[in-house]
Tab-separated table of C-alpha atoms in Angstrom:
chain	number	residue	atom	x	y	z
P	1	MET	CA	0.000	0.000	0.000
P	2	SER	CA	1.435	3.367	-0.903
P	3	SER	CA	1.830	6.213	1.492
P	4	ALA	CA	-0.594	8.381	-0.495
P	5	SER	CA	-3.431	5.910	-0.173
P	6	SER	CA	-2.675	5.176	3.490
P	7	ARG	CA	-2.873	8.910	4.295
P	8	GLY	CA	-6.133	9.225	2.381
P	9	ALA	CA	-4.605	11.704	-0.065
P	10	THR	CA	-5.818	11.891	-3.622
P	11	PRO	CA	-3.382	9.992	-5.865
P	12	THR	CA	-1.678	11.914	-8.638
P	13	PRO	CA	-0.953	10.539	-12.120
P	14	GLU	CA	2.646	10.076	-10.969
P	15	ASP	CA	1.349	8.023	-8.010
P	16	PRO	CA	-1.382	5.826	-9.519
P	17	ALA	CA	-2.194	4.170	-6.205
P	18	GLY	CA	-5.866	5.072	-6.397
P	19	PRO	CA	-8.497	3.197	-8.316
P	20	ARG	CA	-8.417	3.563	-12.076
P	21	PRO	CA	-11.640	5.158	-13.354
P	22	ALA	CA	-13.787	2.791	-15.401
P	23	ARG	CA	-13.557	5.064	-18.449
P	24	VAL	CA	-9.759	4.911	-18.390
P	25	THR	CA	-9.908	1.132	-18.046
P	26	VAL	CA	-12.278	0.832	-21.016
P	27	ALA	CA	-10.099	3.134	-23.124
P	28	ALA	CA	-6.981	1.137	-22.204
P	29	VAL	CA	-8.590	-2.201	-23.035
P	30	LEU	CA	-10.019	-0.997	-26.365
P	31	THR	CA	-6.744	0.650	-27.377
P	32	ALA	CA	-4.825	-2.515	-26.432
P	33	ALA	CA	-7.253	-4.631	-28.460
P	34	GLU	CA	-6.649	-2.425	-31.493
P	35	GLY	CA	-2.897	-2.774	-31.014
P	36	VAL	CA	-3.135	-6.555	-30.721
P	37	VAL	CA	-5.181	-6.776	-33.925
P	38	VAL	CA	-2.704	-4.570	-35.796
P	39	ALA	CA	0.216	-6.665	-34.494
P	40	GLY	CA	-1.644	-9.807	-35.571
P	41	LEU	CA	-2.028	-8.418	-39.078
P	42	GLY	CA	1.692	-7.677	-39.202
P	43	VAL	CA	2.528	-11.202	-38.081
P	44	ALA	CA	0.086	-12.622	-40.638
P	45	LEU	CA	1.843	-10.688	-43.409
P	46	LEU	CA	5.213	-12.023	-42.296
P	47	VAL	CA	3.852	-15.589	-42.043
P	48	ALA	CA	2.463	-15.286	-45.573
P	49	LEU	CA	5.909	-14.137	-46.659
P	50	ALA	CA	7.594	-17.099	-44.958
P	51	ALA	CA	5.090	-19.475	-46.538
P	52	GLY	CA	5.842	-18.030	-49.966
P	53	GLU	CA	2.268	-16.821	-50.475
P	54	SER	CA	3.140	-13.221	-51.289
P	55	GLY	CA	3.951	-11.901	-54.730
P	56	SER	CA	6.775	-9.534	-53.880
P	57	ARG	CA	9.030	-10.633	-51.014
P	58	ARG	CA	10.356	-7.111	-50.477
P	59	SER	CA	6.869	-5.579	-50.336
P	60	ALA	CA	5.598	-8.279	-47.997
P	61	LEU	CA	8.571	-7.896	-45.659
P	62	PHE	CA	8.343	-4.108	-45.625
P	63	GLY	CA	4.558	-4.234	-45.177
P	64	GLY	CA	4.722	-6.742	-42.335
P	65	LEU	CA	7.429	-4.839	-40.480
P	66	THR	CA	5.631	-1.525	-41.013
P	67	VAL	CA	2.380	-2.911	-39.631
P	68	LEU	CA	4.224	-4.337	-36.629
P	69	ALA	CA	5.830	-0.948	-36.027
P	70	LEU	CA	2.410	0.709	-36.226
P	71	ALA	CA	1.158	-1.644	-33.495
P	72	VAL	CA	3.627	-0.135	-31.041
P	73	LEU	CA	1.695	3.155	-30.704
P	74	PRO	CA	-1.635	1.770	-29.495
P	75	LEU	CA	0.048	-0.874	-27.333
P	76	ALA	CA	2.285	1.689	-25.620
P	77	ALA	CA	-0.655	4.073	-25.203
P	78	ALA	CA	-2.808	1.313	-23.711
P	79	ARG	CA	-0.108	0.413	-21.199
P	80	GLY	CA	0.286	4.074	-20.288
P	81	LEU	CA	-3.461	4.451	-19.804
P	82	TRP	CA	-3.548	1.317	-17.665
P	83	LEU	CA	-0.794	2.783	-15.471
P	84	LEU	CA	-2.488	6.228	-15.465
P	85	ARG	CA	0.409	7.928	-17.216
P	86	ARG	CA	-0.248	11.494	-18.305
P	87	TRP	CA	1.533	11.134	-21.688
P	88	SER	CA	-0.641	8.196	-22.806
P	89	ARG	CA	-3.801	10.120	-23.647
P	90	GLY	CA	-2.319	11.886	-26.695
P	91	PRO	CA	-1.102	8.724	-28.461
P	92	ALA	CA	-4.359	6.956	-27.581
P	93	VAL	CA	-6.449	9.780	-29.084
P	94	MET	CA	-4.169	9.824	-32.133
P	95	THR	CA	-4.686	6.071	-32.558
P	96	GLN	CA	-8.459	6.525	-32.581
P	97	LEU	CA	-8.267	9.375	-35.079
P	98	MET	CA	-5.982	7.345	-37.374
P	99	THR	CA	-8.667	4.664	-37.352
P	100	VAL	CA	-11.208	6.948	-39.077
P	101	PRO	CA	-9.808	6.582	-42.640
P	102	VAL	CA	-9.437	2.825	-42.110
P	103	VAL	CA	-13.076	2.565	-41.053
P	104	TRP	CA	-14.166	4.771	-43.955
P	105	THR	CA	-12.336	2.545	-46.442
P	106	MET	CA	-13.712	-0.663	-44.928
P	107	VAL	CA	-17.300	0.606	-44.939
P	108	ALA	CA	-17.002	2.041	-48.467
P	109	THR	CA	-15.610	-1.276	-49.751
P	110	GLY	CA	-18.673	-3.092	-48.473
P	111	GLY	CA	-19.106	-6.838	-48.474
P	112	VAL	CA	-17.534	-8.667	-45.560
P	113	LEU	CA	-15.572	-5.529	-44.630
P	114	LEU	CA	-18.750	-3.548	-43.914
P	115	PRO	CA	-19.577	-5.201	-40.555
P	116	LEU	CA	-15.886	-5.307	-39.615
P	117	GLY	CA	-15.582	-1.603	-40.408
P	118	ALA	CA	-18.697	-0.849	-38.390
P	119	LEU	CA	-17.268	-2.804	-35.439
P	120	LEU	CA	-13.919	-1.029	-35.696
P	121	GLY	CA	-15.708	2.311	-35.918
P	122	ALA	CA	-17.733	1.532	-32.803
P	123	VAL	CA	-14.591	0.526	-30.911
P	124	ALA	CA	-12.719	3.672	-31.978
P	125	LEU	CA	-15.661	5.963	-31.202
P	126	THR	CA	-16.186	4.370	-27.781
P	127	ALA	CA	-12.482	4.667	-26.951
P	128	LEU	CA	-12.441	8.290	-28.110
P	129	VAL	CA	-15.440	9.169	-25.942
P	130	MET	CA	-13.762	7.498	-22.963
P	131	LEU	CA	-10.498	9.364	-23.621
P	132	LEU	CA	-12.202	12.743	-23.889
P	133	SER	CA	-14.380	12.332	-20.796
P	134	PRO	CA	-13.778	14.639	-17.832
P	135	SER	CA	-13.073	11.708	-15.500
P	136	THR	CA	-10.265	10.515	-17.788
P	137	VAL	CA	-8.832	14.015	-18.088
P	138	GLU	CA	-8.872	14.355	-14.301
P	139	ALA	CA	-7.445	10.889	-13.642
P	140	LEU	CA	-4.548	11.481	-16.019
P	141	GLY	CA	-4.006	15.052	-14.893
P	142	VAL	CA	-4.076	16.466	-18.405
P	143	GLY	CA	-6.428	19.351	-17.768
P	144	PRO	CA	-5.416	22.973	-17.364
P	145	ARG	CA	-2.859	23.523	-14.632
P	146	GLU	CA	-3.303	26.061	-11.901
P	147	ALA	CA	-0.495	28.573	-11.426
């Protein structure tokens, strides 16, 4: 038990001894899920390369490694949110905003991508609402500072 919680003091983002607000938890879980899916796509591209199923080996390797690198942002942001780190909100919001063109493309393509795009859009919108909520802002200490 930390000294802040034993004294009854309000925990700061640097001392995340207090309970994590539900909205922060939801945002962290959704952002982590997005990161895991992106990492899975990167691994799938590299597995297809190893199995010889891709046309251009260079393109498949570059694509797989790029997608894996892109998975780092949401995964790092999710971990930061989980640990109530102040810096994590920006990358998490950026991840949700980067999802918008992906969702748009999936929905516009139609077919089997339509429900997947709708699901991804719902996840991103829910995470964004959670990230922008006053309780998240307060828990992470990202609001305006008093002089």
